[in-house]
mmCIF file of C-alpha atoms in Angstrom:
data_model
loop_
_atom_site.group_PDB
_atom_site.id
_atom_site.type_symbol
_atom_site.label_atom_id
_atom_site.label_comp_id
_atom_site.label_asym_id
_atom_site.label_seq_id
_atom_site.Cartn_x
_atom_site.Cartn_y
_atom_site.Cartn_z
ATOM 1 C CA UNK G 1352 91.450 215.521 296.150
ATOM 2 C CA UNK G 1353 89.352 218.492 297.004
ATOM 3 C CA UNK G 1354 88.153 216.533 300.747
ATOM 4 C CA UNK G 1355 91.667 215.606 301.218
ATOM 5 C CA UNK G 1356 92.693 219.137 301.088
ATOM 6 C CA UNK G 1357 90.018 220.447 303.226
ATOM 7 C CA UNK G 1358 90.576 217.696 305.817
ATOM 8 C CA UNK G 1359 94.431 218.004 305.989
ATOM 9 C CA UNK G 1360 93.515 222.358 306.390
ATOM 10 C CA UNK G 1361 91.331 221.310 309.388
ATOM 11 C CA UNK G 1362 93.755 219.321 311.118
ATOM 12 C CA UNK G 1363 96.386 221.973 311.079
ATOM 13 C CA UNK G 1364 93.532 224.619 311.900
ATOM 14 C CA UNK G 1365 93.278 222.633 315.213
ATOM 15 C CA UNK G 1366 97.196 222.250 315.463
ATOM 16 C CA UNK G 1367 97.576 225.826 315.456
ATOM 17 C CA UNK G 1368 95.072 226.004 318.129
ATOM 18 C CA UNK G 1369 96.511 223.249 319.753
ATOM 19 C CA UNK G 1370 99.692 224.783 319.917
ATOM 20 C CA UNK G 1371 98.623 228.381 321.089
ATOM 21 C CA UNK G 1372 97.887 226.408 324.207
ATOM 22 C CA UNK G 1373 101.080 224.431 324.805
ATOM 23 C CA UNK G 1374 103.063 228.064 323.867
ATOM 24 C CA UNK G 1375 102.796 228.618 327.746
ATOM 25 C CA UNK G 1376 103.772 225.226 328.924
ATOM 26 C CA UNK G 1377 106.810 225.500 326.419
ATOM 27 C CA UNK G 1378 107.890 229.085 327.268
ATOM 28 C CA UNK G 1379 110.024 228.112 329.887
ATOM 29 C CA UNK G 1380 112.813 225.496 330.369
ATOM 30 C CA UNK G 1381 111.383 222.785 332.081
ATOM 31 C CA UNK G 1382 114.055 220.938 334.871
ATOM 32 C CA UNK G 1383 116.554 218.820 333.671
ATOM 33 C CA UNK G 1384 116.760 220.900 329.847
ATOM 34 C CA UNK G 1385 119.597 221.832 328.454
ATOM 35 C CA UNK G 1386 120.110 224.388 325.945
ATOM 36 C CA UNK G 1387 123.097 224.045 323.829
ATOM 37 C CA UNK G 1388 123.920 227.053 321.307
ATOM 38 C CA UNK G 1389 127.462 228.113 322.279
ATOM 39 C CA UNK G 1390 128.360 225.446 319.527
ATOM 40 C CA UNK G 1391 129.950 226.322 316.436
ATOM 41 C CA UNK G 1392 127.078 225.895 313.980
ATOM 42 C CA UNK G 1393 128.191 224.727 310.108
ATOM 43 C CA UNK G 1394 127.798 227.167 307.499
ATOM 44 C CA UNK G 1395 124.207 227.203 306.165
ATOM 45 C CA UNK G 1396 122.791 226.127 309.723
ATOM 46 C CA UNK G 1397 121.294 228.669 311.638
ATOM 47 C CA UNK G 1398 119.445 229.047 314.943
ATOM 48 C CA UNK G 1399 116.138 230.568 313.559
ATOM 49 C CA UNK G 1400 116.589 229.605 310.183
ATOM 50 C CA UNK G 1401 112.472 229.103 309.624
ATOM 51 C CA UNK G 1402 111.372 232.040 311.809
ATOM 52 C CA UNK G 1403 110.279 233.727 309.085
ATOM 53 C CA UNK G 1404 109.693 231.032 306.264
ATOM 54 C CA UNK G 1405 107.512 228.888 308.937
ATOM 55 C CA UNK G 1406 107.596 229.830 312.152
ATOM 56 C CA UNK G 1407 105.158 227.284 313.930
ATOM 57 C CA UNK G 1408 107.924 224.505 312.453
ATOM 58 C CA UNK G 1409 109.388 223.630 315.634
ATOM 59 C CA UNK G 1410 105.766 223.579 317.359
ATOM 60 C CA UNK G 1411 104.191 221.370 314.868
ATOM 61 C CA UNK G 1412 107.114 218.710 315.010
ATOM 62 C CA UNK G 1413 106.817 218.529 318.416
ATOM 63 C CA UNK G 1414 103.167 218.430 318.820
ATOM 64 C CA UNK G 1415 103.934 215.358 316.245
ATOM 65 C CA UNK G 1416 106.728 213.822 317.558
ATOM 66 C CA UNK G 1417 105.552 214.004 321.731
ATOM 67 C CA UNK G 1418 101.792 212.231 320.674
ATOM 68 C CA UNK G 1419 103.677 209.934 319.005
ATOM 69 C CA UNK G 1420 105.512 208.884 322.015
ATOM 70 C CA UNK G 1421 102.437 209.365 324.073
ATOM 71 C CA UNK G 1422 100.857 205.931 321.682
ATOM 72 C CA UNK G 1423 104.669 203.988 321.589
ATOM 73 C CA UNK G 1424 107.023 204.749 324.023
ATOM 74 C CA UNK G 1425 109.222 202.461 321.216
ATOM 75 C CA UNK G 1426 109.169 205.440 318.783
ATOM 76 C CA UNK G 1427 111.848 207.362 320.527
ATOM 77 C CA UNK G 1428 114.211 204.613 320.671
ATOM 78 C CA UNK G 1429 113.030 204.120 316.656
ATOM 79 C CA UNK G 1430 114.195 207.994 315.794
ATOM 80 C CA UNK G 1431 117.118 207.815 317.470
ATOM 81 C CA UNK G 1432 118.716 204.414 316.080
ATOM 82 C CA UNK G 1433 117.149 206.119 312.896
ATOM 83 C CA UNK G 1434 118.749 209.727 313.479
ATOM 84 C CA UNK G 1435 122.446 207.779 314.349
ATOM 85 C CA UNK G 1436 122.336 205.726 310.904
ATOM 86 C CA UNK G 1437 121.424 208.979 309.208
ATOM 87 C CA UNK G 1438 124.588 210.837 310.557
ATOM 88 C CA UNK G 1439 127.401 208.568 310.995
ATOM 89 C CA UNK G 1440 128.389 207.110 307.907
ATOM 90 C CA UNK G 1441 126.791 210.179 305.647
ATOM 91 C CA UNK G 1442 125.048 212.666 307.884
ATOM 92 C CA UNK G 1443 121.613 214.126 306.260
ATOM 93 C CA UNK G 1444 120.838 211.650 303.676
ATOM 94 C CA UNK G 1445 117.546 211.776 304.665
ATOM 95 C CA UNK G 1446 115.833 209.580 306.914
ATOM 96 C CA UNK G 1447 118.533 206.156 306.393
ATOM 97 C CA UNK G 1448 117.885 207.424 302.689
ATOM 98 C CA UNK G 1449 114.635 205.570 302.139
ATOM 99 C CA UNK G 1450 115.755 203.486 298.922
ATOM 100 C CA UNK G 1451 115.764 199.572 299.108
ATOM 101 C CA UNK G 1452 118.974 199.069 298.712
ATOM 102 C CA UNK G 1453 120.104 200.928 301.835
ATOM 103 C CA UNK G 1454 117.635 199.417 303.871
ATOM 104 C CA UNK G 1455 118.986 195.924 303.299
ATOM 105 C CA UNK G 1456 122.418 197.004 303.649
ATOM 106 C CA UNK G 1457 123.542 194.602 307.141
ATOM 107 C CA UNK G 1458 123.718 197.875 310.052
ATOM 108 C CA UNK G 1459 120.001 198.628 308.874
ATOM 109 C CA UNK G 1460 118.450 195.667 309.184
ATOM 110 C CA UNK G 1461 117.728 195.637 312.616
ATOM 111 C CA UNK G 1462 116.300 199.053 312.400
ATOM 112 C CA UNK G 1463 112.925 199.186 314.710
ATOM 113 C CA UNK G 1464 110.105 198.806 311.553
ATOM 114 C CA UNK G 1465 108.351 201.880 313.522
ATOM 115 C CA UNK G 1466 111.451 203.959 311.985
ATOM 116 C CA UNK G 1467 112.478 202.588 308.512
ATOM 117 C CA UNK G 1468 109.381 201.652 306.925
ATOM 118 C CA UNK G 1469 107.675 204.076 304.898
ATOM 119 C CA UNK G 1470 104.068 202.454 306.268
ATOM 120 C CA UNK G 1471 104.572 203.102 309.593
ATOM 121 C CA UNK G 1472 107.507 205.177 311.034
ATOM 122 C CA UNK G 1473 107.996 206.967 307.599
ATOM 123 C CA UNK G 1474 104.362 207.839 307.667
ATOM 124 C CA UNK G 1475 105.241 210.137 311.124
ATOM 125 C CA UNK G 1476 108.121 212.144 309.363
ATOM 126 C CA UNK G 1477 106.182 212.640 306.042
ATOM 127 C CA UNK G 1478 102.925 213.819 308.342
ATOM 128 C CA UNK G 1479 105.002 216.270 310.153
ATOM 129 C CA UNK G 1480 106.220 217.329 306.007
ATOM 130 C CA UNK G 1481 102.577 217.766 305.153
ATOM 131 C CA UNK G 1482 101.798 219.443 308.228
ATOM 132 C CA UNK G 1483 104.645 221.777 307.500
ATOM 133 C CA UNK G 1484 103.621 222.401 303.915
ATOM 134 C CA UNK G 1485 100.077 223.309 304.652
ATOM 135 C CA UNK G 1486 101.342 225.269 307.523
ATOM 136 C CA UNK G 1487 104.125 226.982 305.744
ATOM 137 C CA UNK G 1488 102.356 227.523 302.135
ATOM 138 C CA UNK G 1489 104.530 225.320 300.352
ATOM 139 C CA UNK G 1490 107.284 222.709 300.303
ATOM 140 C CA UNK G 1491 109.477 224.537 303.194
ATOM 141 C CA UNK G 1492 111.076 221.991 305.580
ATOM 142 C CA UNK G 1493 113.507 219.542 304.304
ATOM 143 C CA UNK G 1494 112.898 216.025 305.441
ATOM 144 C CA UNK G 1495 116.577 216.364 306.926
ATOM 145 C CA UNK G 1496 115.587 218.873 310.019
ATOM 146 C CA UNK G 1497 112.197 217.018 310.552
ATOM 147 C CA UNK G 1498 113.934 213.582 310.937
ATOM 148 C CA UNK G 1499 116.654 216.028 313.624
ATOM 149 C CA UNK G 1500 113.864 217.999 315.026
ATOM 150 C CA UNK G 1501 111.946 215.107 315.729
ATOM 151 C CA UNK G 1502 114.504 212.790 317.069
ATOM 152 C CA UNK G 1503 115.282 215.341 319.532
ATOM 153 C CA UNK G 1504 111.701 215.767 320.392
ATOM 154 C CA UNK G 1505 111.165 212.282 321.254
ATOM 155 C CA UNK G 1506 114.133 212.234 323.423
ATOM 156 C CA UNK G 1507 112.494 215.168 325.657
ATOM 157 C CA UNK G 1508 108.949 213.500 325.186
ATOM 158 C CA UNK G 1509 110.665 210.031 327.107
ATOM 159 C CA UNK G 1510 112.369 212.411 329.444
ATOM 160 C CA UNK G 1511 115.291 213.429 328.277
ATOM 161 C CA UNK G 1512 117.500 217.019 327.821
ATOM 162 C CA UNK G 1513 115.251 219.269 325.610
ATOM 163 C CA UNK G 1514 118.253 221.173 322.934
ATOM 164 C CA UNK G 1515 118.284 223.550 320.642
ATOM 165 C CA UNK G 1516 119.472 222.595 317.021
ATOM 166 C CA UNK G 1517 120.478 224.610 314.586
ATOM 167 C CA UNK G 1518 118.460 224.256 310.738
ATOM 168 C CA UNK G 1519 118.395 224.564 307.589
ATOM 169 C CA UNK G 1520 119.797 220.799 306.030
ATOM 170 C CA UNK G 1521 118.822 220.046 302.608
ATOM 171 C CA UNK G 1522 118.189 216.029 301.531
ATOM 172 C CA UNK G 1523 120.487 213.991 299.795
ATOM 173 C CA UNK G 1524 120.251 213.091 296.370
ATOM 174 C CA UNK G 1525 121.336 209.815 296.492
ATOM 175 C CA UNK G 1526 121.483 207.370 299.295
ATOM 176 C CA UNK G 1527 125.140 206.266 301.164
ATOM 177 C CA UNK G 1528 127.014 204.104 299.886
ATOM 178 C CA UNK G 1529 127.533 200.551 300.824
ATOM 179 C CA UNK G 1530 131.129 201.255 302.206
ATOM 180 C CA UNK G 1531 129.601 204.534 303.800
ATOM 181 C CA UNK G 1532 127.187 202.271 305.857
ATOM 182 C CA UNK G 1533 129.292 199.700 306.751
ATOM 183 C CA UNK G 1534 130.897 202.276 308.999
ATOM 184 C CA UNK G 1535 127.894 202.111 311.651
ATOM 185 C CA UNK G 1536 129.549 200.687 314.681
ATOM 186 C CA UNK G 1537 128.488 197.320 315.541
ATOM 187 C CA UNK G 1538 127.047 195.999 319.242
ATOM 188 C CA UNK G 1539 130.071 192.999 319.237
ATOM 189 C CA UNK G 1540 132.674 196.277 318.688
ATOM 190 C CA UNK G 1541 135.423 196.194 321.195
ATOM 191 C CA UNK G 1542 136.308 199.351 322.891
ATOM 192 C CA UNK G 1543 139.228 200.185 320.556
ATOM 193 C CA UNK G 1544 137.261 199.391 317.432
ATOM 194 C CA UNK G 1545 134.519 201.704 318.827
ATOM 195 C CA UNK G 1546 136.723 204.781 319.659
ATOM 196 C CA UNK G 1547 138.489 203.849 315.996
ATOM 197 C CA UNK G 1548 135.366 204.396 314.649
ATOM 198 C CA UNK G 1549 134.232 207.538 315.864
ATOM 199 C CA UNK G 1550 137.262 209.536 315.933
ATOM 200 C CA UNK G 1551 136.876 208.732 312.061
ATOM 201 C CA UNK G 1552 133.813 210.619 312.331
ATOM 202 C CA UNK G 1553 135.562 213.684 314.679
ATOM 203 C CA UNK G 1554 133.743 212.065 317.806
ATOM 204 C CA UNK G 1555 135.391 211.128 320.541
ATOM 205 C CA UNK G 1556 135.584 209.578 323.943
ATOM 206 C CA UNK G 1557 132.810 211.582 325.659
ATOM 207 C CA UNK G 1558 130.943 211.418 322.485
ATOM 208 C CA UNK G 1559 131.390 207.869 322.620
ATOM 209 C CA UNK G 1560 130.023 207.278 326.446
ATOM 210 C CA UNK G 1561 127.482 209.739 326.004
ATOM 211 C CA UNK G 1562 125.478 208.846 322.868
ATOM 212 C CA UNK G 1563 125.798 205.104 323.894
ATOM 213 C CA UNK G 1564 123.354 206.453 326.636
ATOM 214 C CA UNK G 1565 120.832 206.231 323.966
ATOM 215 C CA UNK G 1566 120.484 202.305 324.847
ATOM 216 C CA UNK G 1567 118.837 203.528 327.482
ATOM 217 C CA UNK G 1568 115.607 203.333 325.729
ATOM 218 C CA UNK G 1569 114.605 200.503 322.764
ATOM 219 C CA UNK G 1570 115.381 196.826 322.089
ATOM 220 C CA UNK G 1571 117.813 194.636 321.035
ATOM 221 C CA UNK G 1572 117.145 191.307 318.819
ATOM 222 C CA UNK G 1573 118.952 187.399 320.289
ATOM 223 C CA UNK G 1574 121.601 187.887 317.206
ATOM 224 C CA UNK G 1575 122.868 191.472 318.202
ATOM 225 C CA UNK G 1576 123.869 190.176 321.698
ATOM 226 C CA UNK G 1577 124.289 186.298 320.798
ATOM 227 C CA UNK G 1578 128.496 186.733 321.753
ATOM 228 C CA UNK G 1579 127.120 187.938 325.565
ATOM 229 C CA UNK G 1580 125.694 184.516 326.261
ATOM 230 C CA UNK G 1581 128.324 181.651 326.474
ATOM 231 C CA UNK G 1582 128.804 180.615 330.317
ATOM 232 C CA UNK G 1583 131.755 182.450 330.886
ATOM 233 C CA UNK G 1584 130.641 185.935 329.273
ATOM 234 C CA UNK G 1585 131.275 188.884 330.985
ATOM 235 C CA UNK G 1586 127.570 189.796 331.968
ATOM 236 C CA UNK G 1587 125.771 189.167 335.335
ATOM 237 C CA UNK G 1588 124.384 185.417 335.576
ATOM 238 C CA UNK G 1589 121.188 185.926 336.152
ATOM 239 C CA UNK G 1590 120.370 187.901 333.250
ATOM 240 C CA UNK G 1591 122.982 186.290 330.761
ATOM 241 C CA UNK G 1592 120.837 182.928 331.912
ATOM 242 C CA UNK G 1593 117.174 184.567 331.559
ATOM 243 C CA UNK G 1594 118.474 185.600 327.737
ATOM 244 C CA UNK G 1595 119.863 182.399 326.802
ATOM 245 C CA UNK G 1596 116.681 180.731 327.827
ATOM 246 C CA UNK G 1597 114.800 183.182 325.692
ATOM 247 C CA UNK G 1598 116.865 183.043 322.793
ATOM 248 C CA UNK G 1599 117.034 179.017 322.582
ATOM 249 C CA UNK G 1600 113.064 179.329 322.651
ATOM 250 C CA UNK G 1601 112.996 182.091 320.101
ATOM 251 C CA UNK G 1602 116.158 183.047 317.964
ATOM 252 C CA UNK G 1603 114.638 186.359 317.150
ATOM 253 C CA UNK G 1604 113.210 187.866 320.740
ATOM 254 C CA UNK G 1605 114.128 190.816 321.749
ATOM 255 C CA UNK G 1606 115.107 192.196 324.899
ATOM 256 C CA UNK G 1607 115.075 195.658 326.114
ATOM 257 C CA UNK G 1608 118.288 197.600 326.694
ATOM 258 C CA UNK G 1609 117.841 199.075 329.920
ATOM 259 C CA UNK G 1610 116.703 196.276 332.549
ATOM 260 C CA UNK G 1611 116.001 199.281 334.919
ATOM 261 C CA UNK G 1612 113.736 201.591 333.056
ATOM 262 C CA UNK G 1613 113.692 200.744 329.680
ATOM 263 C CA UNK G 1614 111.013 203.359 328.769
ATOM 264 C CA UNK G 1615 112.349 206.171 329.904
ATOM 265 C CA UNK G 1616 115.793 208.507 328.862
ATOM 266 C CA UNK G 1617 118.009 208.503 331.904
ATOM 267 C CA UNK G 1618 120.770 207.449 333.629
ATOM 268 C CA UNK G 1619 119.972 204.155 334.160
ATOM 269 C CA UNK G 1620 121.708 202.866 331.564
ATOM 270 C CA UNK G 1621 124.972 203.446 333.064
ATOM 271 C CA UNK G 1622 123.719 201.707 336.484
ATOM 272 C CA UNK G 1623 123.375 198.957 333.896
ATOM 273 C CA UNK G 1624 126.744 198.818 332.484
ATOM 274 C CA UNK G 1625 128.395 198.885 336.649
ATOM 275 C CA UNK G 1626 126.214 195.865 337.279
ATOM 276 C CA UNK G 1627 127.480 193.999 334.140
ATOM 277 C CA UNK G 1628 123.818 194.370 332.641
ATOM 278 C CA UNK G 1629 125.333 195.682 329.280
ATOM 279 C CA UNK G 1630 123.290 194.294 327.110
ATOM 280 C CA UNK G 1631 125.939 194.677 323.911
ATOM 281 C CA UNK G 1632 129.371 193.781 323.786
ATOM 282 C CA UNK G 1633 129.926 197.677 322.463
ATOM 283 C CA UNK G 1634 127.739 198.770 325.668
ATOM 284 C CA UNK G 1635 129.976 196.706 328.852
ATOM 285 C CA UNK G 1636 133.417 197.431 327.037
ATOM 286 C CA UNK G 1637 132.426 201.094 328.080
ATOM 287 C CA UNK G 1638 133.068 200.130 331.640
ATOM 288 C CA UNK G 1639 136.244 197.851 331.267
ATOM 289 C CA UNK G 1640 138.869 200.182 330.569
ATOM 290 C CA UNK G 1641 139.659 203.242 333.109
ATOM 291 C CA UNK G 1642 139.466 206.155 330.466
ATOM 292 C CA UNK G 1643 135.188 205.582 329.451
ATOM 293 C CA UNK G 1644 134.552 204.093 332.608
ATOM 294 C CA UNK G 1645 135.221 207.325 334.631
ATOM 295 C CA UNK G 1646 133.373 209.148 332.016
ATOM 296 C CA UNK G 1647 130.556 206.271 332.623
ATOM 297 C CA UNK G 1648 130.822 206.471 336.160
ATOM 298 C CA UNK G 1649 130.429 210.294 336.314
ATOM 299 C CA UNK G 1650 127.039 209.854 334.269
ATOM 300 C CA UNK G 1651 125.643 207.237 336.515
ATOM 301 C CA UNK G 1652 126.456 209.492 339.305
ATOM 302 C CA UNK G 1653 125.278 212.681 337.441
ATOM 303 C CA UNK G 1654 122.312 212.469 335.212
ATOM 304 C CA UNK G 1655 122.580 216.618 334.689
ATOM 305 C CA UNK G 1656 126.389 215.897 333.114
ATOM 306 C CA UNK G 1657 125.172 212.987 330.830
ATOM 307 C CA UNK G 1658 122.142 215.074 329.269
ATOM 308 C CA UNK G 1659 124.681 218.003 329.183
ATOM 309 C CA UNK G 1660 127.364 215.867 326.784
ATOM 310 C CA UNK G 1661 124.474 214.361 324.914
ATOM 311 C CA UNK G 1662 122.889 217.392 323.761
ATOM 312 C CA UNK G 1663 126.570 218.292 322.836
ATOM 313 C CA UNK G 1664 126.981 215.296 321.133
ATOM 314 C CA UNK G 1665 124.168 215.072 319.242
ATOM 315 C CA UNK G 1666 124.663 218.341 318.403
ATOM 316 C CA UNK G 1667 127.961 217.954 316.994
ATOM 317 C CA UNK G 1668 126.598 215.069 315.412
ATOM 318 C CA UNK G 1669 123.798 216.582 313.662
ATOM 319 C CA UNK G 1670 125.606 218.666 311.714
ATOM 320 C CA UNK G 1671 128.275 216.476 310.347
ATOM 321 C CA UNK G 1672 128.690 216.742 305.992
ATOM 322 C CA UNK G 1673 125.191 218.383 306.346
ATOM 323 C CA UNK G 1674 123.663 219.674 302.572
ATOM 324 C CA UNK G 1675 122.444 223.411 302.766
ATOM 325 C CA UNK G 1676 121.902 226.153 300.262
ATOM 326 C CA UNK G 1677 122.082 224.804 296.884
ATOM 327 C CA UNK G 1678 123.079 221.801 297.753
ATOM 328 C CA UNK G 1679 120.243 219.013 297.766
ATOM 329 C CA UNK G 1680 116.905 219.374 297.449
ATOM 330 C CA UNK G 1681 113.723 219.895 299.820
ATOM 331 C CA UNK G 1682 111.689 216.546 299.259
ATOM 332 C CA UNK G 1683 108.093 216.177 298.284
ATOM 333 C CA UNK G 1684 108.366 212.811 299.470
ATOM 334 C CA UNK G 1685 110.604 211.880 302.383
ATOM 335 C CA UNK G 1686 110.720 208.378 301.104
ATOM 336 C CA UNK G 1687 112.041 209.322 298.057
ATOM 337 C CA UNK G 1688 114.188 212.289 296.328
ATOM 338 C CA UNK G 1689 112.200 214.316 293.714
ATOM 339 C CA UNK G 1690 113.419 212.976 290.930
ATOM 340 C CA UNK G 1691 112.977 209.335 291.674
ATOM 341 C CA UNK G 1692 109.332 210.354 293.493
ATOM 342 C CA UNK G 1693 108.461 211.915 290.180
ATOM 343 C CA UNK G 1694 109.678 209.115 287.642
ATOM 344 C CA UNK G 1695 107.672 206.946 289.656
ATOM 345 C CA UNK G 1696 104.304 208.986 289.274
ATOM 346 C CA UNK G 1697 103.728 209.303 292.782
ATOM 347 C CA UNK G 1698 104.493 213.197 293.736
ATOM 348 C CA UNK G 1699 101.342 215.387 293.320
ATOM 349 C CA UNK G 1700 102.484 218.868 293.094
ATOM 350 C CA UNK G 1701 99.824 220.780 294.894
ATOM 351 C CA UNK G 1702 100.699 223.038 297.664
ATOM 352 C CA UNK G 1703 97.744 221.298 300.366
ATOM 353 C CA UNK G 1704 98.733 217.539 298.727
ATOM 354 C CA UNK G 1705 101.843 217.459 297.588
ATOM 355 C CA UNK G 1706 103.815 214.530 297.949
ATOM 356 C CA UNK G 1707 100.998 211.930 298.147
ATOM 357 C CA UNK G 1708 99.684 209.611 295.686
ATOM 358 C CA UNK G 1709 97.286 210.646 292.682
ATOM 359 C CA UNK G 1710 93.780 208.609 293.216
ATOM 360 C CA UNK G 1711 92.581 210.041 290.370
#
């Protein structure tokens, strides 16, 4: 336990250092940011709420969250499919709340492995929490504005709008329901089942248009598109024939979402949707009806205005039913909630290894 400790100190000894030497790079807005705080923030949230608890926080996540990128372009597209099913049907859970039973609810299932499994994509969130909690002296940082902070990160690390956020969620108890989940909008959605569902949620049209521009990074498996394949689907023959080869070969391949640049956050997802490249039924509705198509339009036209309404966006969807003050907890475990962590024997409550495994 005692060379865990010591090796976990050194790594964020060379963080810090690390860090000190991006400050200068990071100082200044680099082109194409945009910084959002004219928002109303929820009560609880604040703009600098760790600036004195743990003020390296946002540093640290994004050291995390940009090398992370740097190995699997995939992870940003992972974070964000993760951040959306956090928010929408009951915002701040915690990381899709990490419990088995909502990862097999239906919407979750095609979740990129990188971002649902504890193994893998769980392992970058809780790295950033032990980062943080050496950093910070302590159990500081809820699991909630890591899993934000990071997503965010990502987004800037694949080229996308850098935005400020405002912190201080707590995690969920308990995970959402399977009623709350079954909210997530689905890629077959029509356009008026899609606008029904997230002007439930207080989103609306631009919100809509704007955080579908997420697609323009990550994949999509043969069953989430299968309705875009019959001969006379509304999607451009040549590419509606290439997939229908694929998936009669292989019922689970995957295909990426933006034919264009499907590594990188831009634009080009909306070039997509003009040239009936949509790879969802929920993505080419967006340019079928004259009310999201000019907002669809205006973003393929106007990269600036579609980073501007998705910081805004995600923003406004960040802080939807968020936990703070009493309410909650601050994990030990981002996979689990205390309680659960600690009835299975797994939390370690030492301030350089909490929240890992006893070896003892």
């Amino acid at each position: 336990m005692a060379s865990r400790s010591g090796s976990r100190s050194r790594v964020v000894a060379v963080l810090l250092l690390l860090l000190l030497h991006a400050a200068i790079s990071l100082s200044t807005t680099t082109p194409g940011t945009v910084r959002v705080n004219e928002e109303p923030i929820t009560d609880g949230l604040s703009w600098g709420f760790y600036d004195d608890s743990c003020p390296w926080m946002e540093d640290i996540v994004r050291w995390y969250a940009t090398e992370a990128v740097r190995r699997d372009a995939g992870i940003a597209a992972g974070l964000i499919r993760t951040f959306f099913h956090d928010c929408f049907p009951q915002a701040r859970t915690s990381m899709i709340d990490i419990y088995v039973s909502e990862q097999l609810e239906v919407p979750n299932q095609t979740l990129r492995p990188e971002a649902r499994h504890k193994e893998v994509g769980m392992k970058l969130i809780d790295d950033i929490r032990g980062a943080l909690s050496d950093a910070c002296g302590g159990p500081t940082v809820s699991c909630a504005d890591i899993t934000t902070l990071a997503t965010r990160d990502a987004v800037a690390a694949s080229g996308g709008p850098l935005f400020d956020v405002p912190l201080g969620r707590r995690d969920g108890l308990a995970p959402a329901s399977s009623d709350l989940v079954g909210t997530l909008p689905a890629p077959v959605f029509d356009r008026p089942t899609l606008l029904e569902a997230f002007s439930n949620r207080s989103l609306d049209t631009a919100d809509l248009v704007a955080l579908s521009g997420a697609h323009t990074v990550g994949r999509g498996h043969c069953p989430s598109f299968s309705d875009r394949l019959p001969p006379n689907a509304d999607m451009d023959p040549a590419l509606r024939q290439k997939q229908a080869a694929k998936c009669g070969k292989d019922p689970n391949a995957e295909q990426v979402l933006d034919v264009r640049t499907p590594n990188a956050f831009d634009n080009k997802y909306y070039f997509d949707l003009i040239a009936k490249q949509g790879l969802f039924t929920s993505d080419q509705v967006l340019i079928n009806h004259p009310a999201t198509k000019r907002i669809a339009t205006r973003f393929a036209l106007n990269q600036a205005a579609f980073f501007d309404q998705f910081a805004t966006s995600m923003l406004k969807m960040s802080q939807m039913d968020v936990l703070t003050g009493n309410n909650g907890e601050i994990r030990l475990n981002c996979a689990l909630t205390n309680a659960a962590a600690a009835a299975a024997g797994i939390i370690v409550k030492t301030t350089a290894d909490e929240g890992h495994a006893a070896d003892a």
